[in-house]
Coordinates of C-alpha atoms in Angstrom, one line a residue:
X1 CA 18.8 -27.7 -9.4
X2 CA 19.1 -25.1 -6.8
X3 CA 16.3 -24.6 -4.3
X4 CA 15.2 -21.3 -5.8
X5 CA 14.8 -23.0 -9.2
X6 CA 12.6 -25.1 -7.2
X7 CA 10.9 -23.0 -5.5
X8 CA 10.3 -20.8 -8.8
X9 CA 9.1 -23.7 -10.6
X10 CA 6.6 -24.9 -7.5
X11 CA 5.8 -21.2 -8.1
X12 CA 5.0 -21.0 -11.3
X13 CA 3.3 -24.3 -11.0
X14 CA 0.7 -23.6 -8.4
X15 CA 0.1 -20.1 -10.1
X16 CA -0.7 -21.6 -13.3
X17 CA -2.9 -24.3 -11.9
X18 CA -4.9 -21.9 -10.1
X19 CA -5.4 -19.2 -12.8
X20 CA -6.6 -22.2 -15.5
X21 CA -9.2 -23.4 -12.0
X22 CA -10.5 -19.3 -11.9
X23 CA -10.8 -19.3 -15.5
X24 CA -12.8 -22.8 -16.1
X25 CA -15.1 -21.8 -12.8
X26 CA -15.8 -18.0 -14.4
X27 CA -17.1 -19.4 -17.6
X28 CA -18.9 -21.8 -15.9
X29 CA -20.3 -18.9 -13.3
X30 CA -21.3 -16.8 -16.1
X31 CA -22.6 -19.2 -18.2
X32 CA -25.1 -20.5 -15.2
X33 CA -25.5 -16.6 -14.6
X34 CA -27.0 -16.2 -18.1
X35 CA -29.7 -19.3 -17.6
X36 CA -30.5 -18.0 -14.5
X37 CA -31.6 -14.6 -15.5
X38 CA -32.5 -14.3 -18.6
X39 CA -34.5 -10.9 -17.6
X40 CA -32.2 -9.1 -15.4
X41 CA -33.9 -6.2 -13.6
X42 CA -33.2 -2.9 -15.0
X43 CA -31.2 -0.5 -12.7
X44 CA -34.6 2.3 -11.6
X45 CA -33.6 4.5 -9.3
X46 CA -30.7 5.5 -7.1
X47 CA -32.0 5.8 -3.4
X48 CA -28.5 6.6 -1.9
X49 CA -25.3 8.0 -2.5
X50 CA -22.5 5.8 -0.6
X51 CA -20.4 8.7 0.8
X52 CA -16.6 9.6 -0.5
X53 CA -14.1 10.2 2.0
X54 CA -11.4 10.6 0.3
X55 CA -10.2 14.5 0.5
X56 CA -11.2 16.8 -2.8
X57 CA -9.0 19.5 -4.3
X58 CA -10.7 22.4 -5.7
X59 CA -7.6 23.4 -7.5
X60 CA -7.6 20.2 -9.4
X61 CA -10.8 21.2 -10.7
X62 CA -9.8 24.3 -12.2
X63 CA -7.4 22.3 -13.9
X64 CA -10.1 19.9 -15.5
X65 CA -12.3 23.0 -16.4
X66 CA -9.3 24.2 -18.2
X67 CA -9.1 21.1 -20.1
X68 CA -5.3 20.1 -18.4
X69 CA -5.9 16.5 -17.1
X70 CA -3.2 15.8 -14.8
X71 CA -2.6 12.2 -13.4
X72 CA 0.6 10.2 -11.8
X73 CA 2.0 13.5 -12.3
X74 CA 1.4 13.1 -16.0
X75 CA -0.4 15.9 -17.9
X76 CA -2.7 16.0 -20.9
X77 CA -4.0 19.0 -22.1
X78 CA -7.1 18.6 -24.1
X79 CA -7.6 21.9 -25.8
X80 CA -11.4 21.7 -25.4
X81 CA -11.9 18.3 -26.9
X82 CA -12.6 15.5 -25.2
X83 CA -10.1 13.6 -22.7
X84 CA -11.2 10.2 -23.7
X85 CA -10.1 10.9 -27.2
X86 CA -7.3 12.3 -26.7
X87 CA -3.9 10.3 -27.0
X88 CA -3.4 8.6 -23.2
X89 CA 0.4 9.8 -22.3
X90 CA 0.6 6.4 -20.3
X91 CA -1.2 3.5 -19.5
X92 CA -1.5 4.8 -15.8
X93 CA -3.0 7.9 -16.7
X94 CA -5.5 6.7 -19.0
X95 CA -6.9 4.2 -15.8
X96 CA -7.1 6.9 -13.9
X97 CA -9.2 8.7 -16.1
X98 CA -11.4 5.7 -17.0
X99 CA -11.7 5.1 -13.2
X100 CA -13.7 8.8 -13.0
X101 CA -12.0 9.2 -8.8
X102 CA -11.1 13.0 -9.8
X103 CA -14.9 13.5 -10.0
X104 CA -14.8 14.3 -6.6
X105 CA -12.6 17.4 -6.9
X106 CA -15.2 18.6 -8.7
X107 CA -17.6 18.3 -6.2
X108 CA -15.6 20.0 -4.4
X109 CA -15.5 22.9 -6.4
X110 CA -19.3 23.1 -6.3
X111 CA -22.0 25.2 -8.5
X112 CA -24.0 24.3 -11.3
X113 CA -21.5 25.3 -13.9
X114 CA -18.9 22.5 -12.6
X115 CA -21.9 20.4 -12.4
X116 CA -22.7 20.8 -15.7
X117 CA -19.6 20.4 -17.1
X118 CA -19.1 16.8 -15.2
X119 CA -22.3 15.9 -16.9
X120 CA -21.2 16.5 -19.8
X121 CA -17.6 14.5 -19.3
X122 CA -20.2 11.7 -18.3
X123 CA -22.3 12.5 -21.6
X124 CA -18.4 12.1 -23.5
X125 CA -17.4 9.3 -22.0
X126 CA -20.6 7.1 -22.5
X127 CA -19.9 8.7 -26.4
X128 CA -16.1 7.9 -26.7
X129 CA -15.0 6.0 -24.0
X130 CA -17.9 3.3 -23.5
X131 CA -15.9 0.4 -25.9
X132 CA -12.3 1.2 -24.5
X133 CA -11.1 -1.8 -23.7
X134 CA -9.0 0.1 -20.4
X135 CA -12.2 1.1 -19.3
X136 CA -13.6 -2.3 -18.9
X137 CA -10.8 -3.5 -16.9
X138 CA -12.6 -4.7 -14.0
X139 CA -10.5 -2.8 -11.3
X140 CA -10.8 0.3 -13.6
X141 CA -14.8 -0.6 -13.9
X142 CA -15.1 -1.4 -10.3
X143 CA -13.2 2.3 -9.2
X144 CA -15.7 4.0 -12.0
X145 CA -18.4 2.3 -10.4
X146 CA -17.8 3.5 -7.0
X147 CA -17.1 7.2 -8.2
X148 CA -20.7 7.3 -10.0
X149 CA -22.4 6.4 -7.5
X150 CA -20.6 8.3 -4.9
X151 CA -21.0 11.8 -6.7
X152 CA -24.5 11.0 -8.1
X153 CA -26.0 13.6 -6.2
X154 CA -23.9 16.2 -7.7
X155 CA -24.6 14.6 -11.1
X156 CA -27.8 14.2 -10.8
X157 CA -28.9 17.7 -9.5
X158 CA -30.6 19.5 -11.8
X159 CA -30.2 17.1 -14.8
X160 CA -32.7 16.3 -17.7
X161 CA -34.8 13.0 -17.5
X162 CA -32.7 12.0 -20.6
X163 CA -29.4 12.1 -18.9
X164 CA -30.9 10.3 -15.4
X165 CA -32.1 7.6 -17.9
X166 CA -28.9 7.1 -19.7
X167 CA -26.8 7.4 -16.3
X168 CA -29.0 4.5 -14.4
X169 CA -28.4 2.3 -18.1
X170 CA -24.6 3.1 -17.5
X171 CA -25.1 2.0 -13.6
X172 CA -27.2 -1.3 -14.7
X173 CA -24.1 -2.4 -17.4
X174 CA -21.4 -1.8 -14.5
X175 CA -23.4 -3.9 -12.0
X176 CA -23.9 -6.9 -14.3
X177 CA -20.7 -6.4 -16.2
X178 CA -18.2 -6.7 -12.8
X179 CA -20.5 -9.7 -11.9
X180 CA -20.0 -11.3 -15.2
X181 CA -16.2 -10.9 -14.7
X182 CA -15.3 -10.9 -11.0
X183 CA -14.3 -14.8 -10.6
X184 CA -12.0 -13.8 -13.6
X185 CA -9.9 -11.0 -11.8
X186 CA -7.1 -11.9 -10.0
X187 CA -6.4 -12.2 -5.9
X188 CA -5.8 -8.8 -4.5
X189 CA -7.1 -5.5 -3.9
X190 CA -9.2 -5.4 -7.2
X191 CA -11.0 -8.2 -6.5
X192 CA -11.9 -7.1 -3.2
X193 CA -12.7 -3.3 -4.6
X194 CA -15.0 -5.5 -7.1
X195 CA -16.7 -7.0 -4.2
X196 CA -17.1 -3.8 -3.0
X197 CA -18.4 -2.0 -5.8
X198 CA -21.1 -5.1 -6.4
X199 CA -22.2 -4.2 -2.8
X200 CA -22.8 -0.9 -3.4
X201 CA -24.8 -1.0 -5.7
X202 CA -27.0 -3.2 -4.7
X203 CA -27.1 -1.1 -1.3
X204 CA -27.8 2.1 -4.0
X205 CA -30.5 1.1 -6.5
X206 CA -33.9 0.1 -5.6
X207 CA -34.7 -2.3 -8.0
X208 CA -31.3 -4.1 -6.8
X209 CA -32.4 -4.7 -3.2
X210 CA -32.7 -8.1 -3.2
X211 CA -29.2 -9.1 -4.6
X212 CA -27.4 -6.9 -1.1
X213 CA -27.4 -10.9 0.1
X214 CA -25.6 -12.7 -2.3
X215 CA -23.2 -9.5 -3.0
X216 CA -22.4 -9.0 0.6
X217 CA -21.7 -12.8 1.1
X218 CA -19.4 -12.6 -2.1
X219 CA -17.4 -9.5 -0.1
X220 CA -17.4 -11.2 3.5
X221 CA -15.5 -14.2 2.2
X222 CA -13.1 -12.0 -0.1
X223 CA -12.4 -10.2 3.3
X224 CA -11.7 -13.2 5.2
X225 CA -9.2 -14.3 2.3
X226 CA -7.4 -11.2 2.3
X227 CA -7.7 -9.9 6.0
X228 CA -5.6 -10.9 9.0
X229 CA -7.1 -11.7 12.1
X230 CA -5.2 -8.9 13.2
X231 CA -6.2 -6.7 10.7
X232 CA -3.5 -7.1 8.2
X233 CA -3.3 -7.2 4.6
X234 CA -2.2 -10.9 3.1
X235 CA -0.2 -8.5 0.7
X236 CA 1.7 -6.9 3.8
X237 CA 1.7 -3.6 2.5
X238 CA 0.2 -1.4 4.9
X239 CA -1.1 1.4 2.3
X240 CA -3.3 -1.6 1.4
X241 CA -5.5 -1.0 4.8
X242 CA -6.0 2.9 3.6
X243 CA -7.4 1.9 0.2
X244 CA -9.4 -0.9 1.9
X245 CA -11.1 1.3 4.2
X246 CA -12.0 4.2 2.5
X247 CA -14.1 2.1 0.1
X248 CA -15.6 0.0 3.2
X249 CA -16.3 2.9 5.7
X250 CA -19.1 4.6 3.1
X251 CA -20.3 1.3 2.5
X252 CA -21.2 1.0 6.2
X253 CA -22.3 3.8 6.1
X254 CA -24.8 3.5 3.1
X255 CA -26.3 0.3 5.1
X256 CA -26.9 2.3 8.1
X257 CA -28.8 4.4 6.2
X258 CA -31.1 2.4 4.5
X259 CA -31.6 0.5 7.4
X260 CA -30.1 -3.0 6.2
X261 CA -27.7 -4.8 8.6
X262 CA -24.1 -4.7 7.8
X263 CA -22.5 -8.3 8.3
X264 CA -20.2 -9.0 11.2
X265 CA -17.7 -9.8 8.4
X266 CA -17.5 -6.4 7.3
X267 CA -18.0 -4.8 11.0
X268 CA -14.9 -6.9 12.1
X269 CA -12.8 -6.0 9.1
X270 CA -13.3 -2.7 9.4
X271 CA -12.3 -2.9 13.3
X272 CA -9.3 -4.8 12.9
X273 CA -8.0 -3.1 10.1
X274 CA -8.9 0.0 12.4
X275 CA -6.3 -1.0 14.6
X276 CA -3.4 -2.3 12.5
X277 CA -3.8 1.1 10.5
X278 CA -3.0 2.9 14.0
X279 CA -0.2 0.8 14.4
X280 CA 1.9 1.8 10.5
X281 CA 1.6 5.7 11.7
X282 CA 4.2 7.5 12.5
X283 CA 4.2 10.4 14.6
X284 CA 3.5 12.9 11.8
X285 CA 0.2 10.7 10.4
X286 CA 2.1 9.1 7.6
X287 CA 2.0 5.4 7.2
X288 CA 5.7 3.5 7.7
X289 CA 7.4 2.0 3.9
X290 CA 7.0 -1.7 3.8
X291 CA 6.2 -4.1 0.8
X292 CA 5.1 -1.6 -1.6
X293 CA 3.8 1.2 0.3
X294 CA 4.5 5.0 -1.4
X295 CA 3.0 8.1 -0.3
X296 CA 1.3 8.6 2.2
X297 CA -1.8 11.2 2.0
X298 CA -2.3 12.4 5.4
X299 CA -5.3 13.9 5.4
X300 CA -6.8 10.7 4.0
X301 CA -5.5 9.0 7.3
X302 CA -6.8 11.2 9.7
X303 CA -10.4 11.1 7.3
X304 CA -10.1 7.3 8.1
X305 CA -9.3 7.4 11.8
X306 CA -12.2 9.5 12.6
X307 CA -14.3 6.8 12.5
X308 CA -12.2 4.7 15.0
X309 CA -14.2 4.0 18.0
X310 CA -11.5 2.0 19.6
X311 CA -9.3 4.8 21.1
X312 CA -6.0 4.7 22.5
X313 CA -2.3 3.2 21.9
X314 CA -1.8 1.1 19.0
X315 CA -0.8 -2.6 19.6
X316 CA 2.8 -3.7 19.9
X317 CA 2.4 -6.9 18.2
X318 CA 0.9 -7.9 14.3
X319 CA 1.6 -11.4 14.6
X320 CA -0.1 -12.7 11.9
X321 CA 1.1 -9.7 9.3
X322 CA 4.8 -10.1 10.9
X323 CA 5.4 -7.3 12.0
X324 CA 6.4 -5.6 15.2
X325 CA 6.3 -2.1 16.6
X326 CA 7.9 -0.9 19.6
X327 CA 7.0 3.1 21.3
X328 CA 8.0 4.8 24.1
X329 CA 7.1 8.6 24.5
X330 CA 6.9 10.0 21.6
X331 CA 9.6 7.6 19.7
X332 CA 8.0 4.6 17.6
X333 CA 9.8 1.9 15.8
X334 CA 8.2 -0.8 13.6
X335 CA 10.0 -3.7 12.1
X336 CA 9.2 -6.4 9.5
X337 CA 9.6 -9.7 10.5
X338 CA 7.4 -11.3 8.5
X339 CA 7.5 -13.9 5.5
X340 CA 7.2 -12.6 1.8
X341 CA 3.4 -13.1 1.1
X342 CA 2.2 -15.9 -0.6
X343 CA 2.8 -16.0 -4.5
X344 CA -1.0 -14.5 -5.4
X345 CA -0.5 -11.8 -3.3
X346 CA 3.2 -10.9 -4.4
X347 CA 3.8 -8.7 -7.0
X348 CA 4.7 -5.4 -5.6
X349 CA 6.2 -7.0 -2.3
X350 CA 9.7 -6.0 -1.4
X351 CA 12.9 -8.1 -0.1
X352 CA 13.7 -6.3 2.9
X353 CA 13.4 -8.8 6.1
X354 CA 14.0 -7.0 9.5
X355 CA 13.9 -3.5 8.1
X356 CA 12.9 -1.2 10.2
X357 CA 11.7 2.1 10.5
X358 CA 12.4 5.1 13.3
X359 CA 10.7 8.2 14.0
X360 CA 10.2 10.8 17.4
X361 CA 7.2 12.6 17.5
X362 CA 6.8 14.3 13.7
X363 CA 10.3 13.7 12.4
X364 CA 11.2 10.5 11.0
X365 CA 14.4 9.7 10.9
X366 CA 14.9 6.2 9.8
X367 CA 13.0 5.1 7.0
X368 CA 12.6 2.4 4.0
X369 CA 13.3 4.1 0.3
X370 CA 9.0 2.8 -0.2
X371 CA 7.6 2.6 -3.7
X372 CA 7.4 5.3 -5.8
X373 CA 3.8 6.7 -6.8
X374 CA 3.6 5.8 -10.8
X375 CA 3.5 1.8 -11.4
X376 CA 5.4 2.4 -14.7
X377 CA 8.3 4.4 -12.6
X378 CA 11.9 2.3 -13.8
X379 CA 12.6 3.0 -9.7
X380 CA 9.8 0.8 -8.7
X381 CA 12.4 -2.2 -9.4
X382 CA 15.0 -0.8 -7.6
X383 CA 12.7 0.0 -4.7
X384 CA 11.8 -4.1 -3.5
X385 CA 15.5 -4.7 -4.1
X386 CA 17.2 -5.4 0.1
X387 CA 19.5 -2.3 -0.4
X388 CA 16.6 0.3 -0.7
X389 CA 15.5 -1.0 3.1
X390 CA 16.7 0.0 6.6
X391 CA 18.6 -3.8 7.2
X392 CA 21.6 -6.0 6.3
X393 CA 22.2 -6.7 3.0
X394 CA 25.3 -9.6 2.0
X395 CA 27.0 -9.3 -1.3
X396 CA 24.7 -6.6 -2.9
X397 CA 22.1 -9.2 -3.4
X398 CA 18.4 -9.8 -2.4
X399 CA 17.2 -11.7 0.5
X400 CA 14.7 -13.3 -2.4
X401 CA 14.0 -13.8 -5.8
X402 CA 11.8 -12.0 -8.4
X403 CA 10.0 -13.8 -11.0
X404 CA 11.4 -13.7 -14.5
X405 CA 10.2 -15.8 -17.8
X406 CA 7.3 -17.1 -18.5
X407 CA 5.9 -16.6 -14.6
X408 CA 6.8 -13.1 -14.8
X409 CA 4.6 -12.9 -18.0
X410 CA 1.9 -14.8 -16.3
X411 CA 1.6 -12.8 -12.7
X412 CA 3.8 -10.4 -12.5
X413 CA 7.4 -9.9 -10.9
X414 CA 6.1 -12.3 -8.3
X415 CA 8.3 -12.3 -4.9
X416 CA 9.6 -15.7 -4.3
X417 CA 12.0 -17.5 -2.3
X418 CA 12.6 -15.0 0.4
X419 CA 12.6 -16.0 4.0
X420 CA 10.9 -19.0 5.2
X421 CA 11.8 -19.1 8.7
X422 CA 11.4 -16.2 10.8
X423 CA 11.4 -16.4 14.7
X424 CA 10.7 -13.4 17.0
X425 CA 11.1 -13.0 20.7
X426 CA 9.4 -9.6 22.3
X427 CA 10.3 -9.0 25.7
X428 CA 8.6 -6.1 27.7
X429 CA 10.8 -5.2 31.0
X430 CA 10.1 -2.3 33.6
X431 CA 9.1 -0.5 30.6
X432 CA 11.6 -0.9 27.8
X433 CA 10.6 -3.0 25.0
X434 CA 12.9 -5.4 23.0
X435 CA 12.5 -7.3 19.8
X436 CA 14.7 -10.4 18.7
X437 CA 14.1 -11.3 15.5
X438 CA 16.1 -13.9 13.2
X439 CA 15.5 -15.3 9.5
X440 CA 16.9 -17.6 6.9
X441 CA 16.8 -15.4 3.5
X442 CA 20.7 -15.7 3.3
X443 CA 21.4 -19.4 4.1
X444 CA 21.2 -20.6 0.9
X445 CA 23.2 -18.4 -1.4
X446 CA 26.1 -17.7 1.7
X447 CA 25.2 -20.1 4.5
X448 CA 23.8 -17.3 7.3
X449 CA 21.4 -16.7 9.4
X450 CA 20.7 -12.7 10.2
X451 CA 19.2 -11.7 13.3
X452 CA 18.4 -8.4 14.4
X453 CA 17.9 -7.2 17.9
X454 CA 15.6 -3.9 18.3
X455 CA 15.8 -2.3 21.9
X456 CA 13.8 1.0 23.1
X457 CA 14.3 2.2 26.1
X458 CA 11.6 3.5 28.5
X459 CA 12.1 6.9 28.0
X460 CA 12.0 6.7 24.4
X461 CA 15.5 8.2 24.1
X462 CA 17.9 5.3 23.4
X463 CA 17.6 3.0 20.6
X464 CA 20.0 -0.1 20.9
X465 CA 20.5 -2.5 18.1
X466 CA 22.8 -5.9 17.5
X467 CA 22.8 -7.0 13.8
X468 CA 24.6 -10.5 13.8
X469 CA 25.3 -12.5 10.8
X470 CA 25.7 -16.1 11.7
X471 CA 26.8 -19.2 9.8
X472 CA 24.9 -21.8 10.3
X473 CA 24.7 -25.7 7.7
X474 CA 27.5 -27.1 5.9
X475 CA 27.7 -24.2 3.8
X476 CA 30.2 -21.1 5.1
X477 CA 30.0 -17.4 4.1
X478 CA 33.5 -17.1 3.2
X479 CA 33.8 -14.0 4.4
X480 CA 31.2 -12.8 2.3
X481 CA 30.8 -8.8 2.4
X482 CA 27.5 -7.1 4.2
X483 CA 26.6 -3.6 4.9
X484 CA 24.3 -2.9 7.2
X485 CA 21.7 0.4 5.5
X486 CA 19.7 3.0 7.7
X487 CA 18.2 5.1 5.2
X488 CA 17.2 8.6 6.7
X489 CA 14.2 10.6 5.4
X490 CA 14.9 13.9 2.8
X491 CA 14.6 15.8 5.9
X492 CA 17.5 14.5 7.8
X493 CA 20.6 16.2 8.2
X494 CA 23.8 14.0 9.0
X495 CA 26.9 15.2 10.2
X496 CA 29.6 13.5 11.4
X497 CA 31.4 14.4 14.6
X498 CA 34.8 14.1 16.6
X499 CA 35.6 10.6 17.7
X500 CA 33.1 8.6 15.8
X501 CA 29.5 9.5 16.1
X502 CA 26.9 10.6 13.6
X503 CA 25.1 13.6 14.6
X504 CA 21.2 13.5 12.7
X505 CA 19.4 17.0 12.6
X506 CA 15.5 17.4 11.7
X507 CA 14.5 20.8 10.4
X508 CA 12.7 21.5 13.9
X509 CA 16.1 21.1 15.7
X510 CA 15.3 18.1 17.3
X511 CA 18.9 15.8 17.3
X512 CA 20.0 12.0 17.9
X513 CA 23.3 10.4 17.9
X514 CA 23.9 7.4 16.0
X515 CA 26.9 5.2 17.3
X516 CA 28.7 2.1 16.3
X517 CA 30.9 -0.3 18.5
X518 CA 34.0 -1.3 17.5
X519 CA 33.9 -0.1 14.0
X520 CA 32.6 3.5 11.8
X521 CA 30.0 4.2 9.7
X522 CA 29.7 6.2 6.4
X523 CA 27.3 8.7 5.7
X524 CA 26.4 7.8 1.7
X525 CA 24.4 9.3 -0.6
X526 CA 20.5 7.6 -0.7
X527 CA 17.0 8.1 -3.1
X528 CA 13.4 8.3 -1.2
X529 CA 10.8 7.4 -3.4
X530 CA 7.9 7.8 -1.5
X531 CA 7.0 11.5 -3.0
X532 CA 4.1 12.9 -4.8
X533 CA 6.9 14.5 -6.8
X534 CA 9.1 11.7 -7.8
X535 CA 12.6 10.8 -6.7
X536 CA 14.4 13.1 -3.8
X537 CA 17.6 12.5 -2.6
X538 CA 18.0 11.9 0.9
X539 CA 21.3 10.3 2.6
X540 CA 22.3 6.8 4.5
X541 CA 24.2 5.6 7.0
X542 CA 25.8 2.3 5.6
X543 CA 28.0 -0.3 8.1
X544 CA 30.1 -2.3 6.3
X545 CA 31.6 -5.7 7.1
X546 CA 32.6 -9.0 6.4
X547 CA 30.4 -12.1 7.8
X548 CA 30.4 -13.8 10.0
X549 CA 30.0 -10.7 12.4
X550 CA 28.3 -9.1 15.2
X551 CA 27.9 -5.0 15.2
X552 CA 26.1 -2.9 18.2
X553 CA 25.0 0.3 17.4
X554 CA 22.8 2.8 19.1
X555 CA 20.6 5.9 18.5
X556 CA 20.5 8.5 21.3
X557 CA 18.6 11.7 21.5
X558 CA 21.1 14.3 21.9
X559 CA 20.3 16.5 25.3
X560 CA 22.5 19.5 24.2
X561 CA 22.9 21.1 20.6
X562 CA 27.0 19.6 19.0
X563 CA 27.4 22.8 16.6
X564 CA 31.0 23.0 19.0
X565 CA 31.9 19.1 17.9
X566 CA 31.3 19.2 14.5
X567 CA 34.2 18.6 11.8
X568 CA 35.3 21.2 10.0

């Protein structure tokens, strides 16, 4: 049996055991709750609404009012009918519809007529969507409860007494169902969102205030499981921090408004995550594209960072999350130096060990392909492969293995059997920063260790790199072919110059040169997936060779335009 097969079976056994234990615990807890609270208090009145800091767009409200519901890049036109009886164009579209996050756009449009239309949509959901199974998927229901609470000032402004009673009954129903479903929810962001929703409803509803302590304990426990000491998320996706913070920050404000102390667990988690959010941020405000990160709502990142009390430069080392940041002047380099996440959190993880991104000012030059915005996009699996990252690929293989068969049906396409040993050495000397890292993801299949060295000059005008494929152990690579890929942002033009360098030009005129010692790089087609409008054509620089090998390369900021040196 191969080691990869053993890892797959071990991961499957662990996940199956955890799932069985989770379901047994959930059944026991539900039974205990049913016995212990036969006459549960009803949701009487809302005393506060946690604010919604997500960005809103009144033009989206115009589409909704016209009967055009455009979610996840897909549109359903209702022609005057309820959207909750319209055939959904996809499961993802349907989940967004029932999540009601789009209410914030109606709030942004404002006005009594818009408020009345928002109430009409709530009434339609209570009649036609309440029994839809998709609506009660725990993560969808958690998002809807948060949205109902946040948008309650708009929904209840000028409403009838009958609407108020029905709305509050719906709030109470959500709280009961989510509490009973919590233990059944698989680990991940969905589980954390439900914990946030249950704290929010306990704070917002007057009769639920006695539940605040228990709800906060549940949230603290979940944050302790999912947030590393350095502030990163256990799933290693930079965008996860943004998702969590846009829910936690309003919760902190709601506690303050009601005079209820916020737990130290929540406060510490917010502070740590703020540090890492700035760590992953490029000069244009976008987040680095690692492990499932895709489109970055730059305005939302800015809205979150307004709440950051700790100013100054972000940290350079995120040891628990497995990332390194090199920064000098206006140049930023971010490197993935971590192992794959635990299987429970690896449903969206990417196989891109030692991949890096590099930006200068507001220009992103080297990127990873990123994740497409829609979960059902056929590009999603391709985006997780090693070749979609700015790192070394051996024989066009994947530096890891994705779950298949029974395990995939049970837990999703989990990343397993990736790099198990990652070694990092960070050096800082006279303003220059260097990171030397190596991983063993190619060891079993090819007998190779990949070592990457990145050194950023003190002036931020030169990035030197070295990639080594080193034979280790008894297995030999057999001169396996490799490719070093540098995926470019779609805004970057690449032009070969006389003598071998390649000029990279940004839209604002900033230029860098790419040099390789002892060999040549080619310019090839690539694809950029982290765009709200779908996949975009882009370019990549590729250096090919056969292992074992050592390749040195350099990105050098150009002092003068090089138009006269271009090949014709």
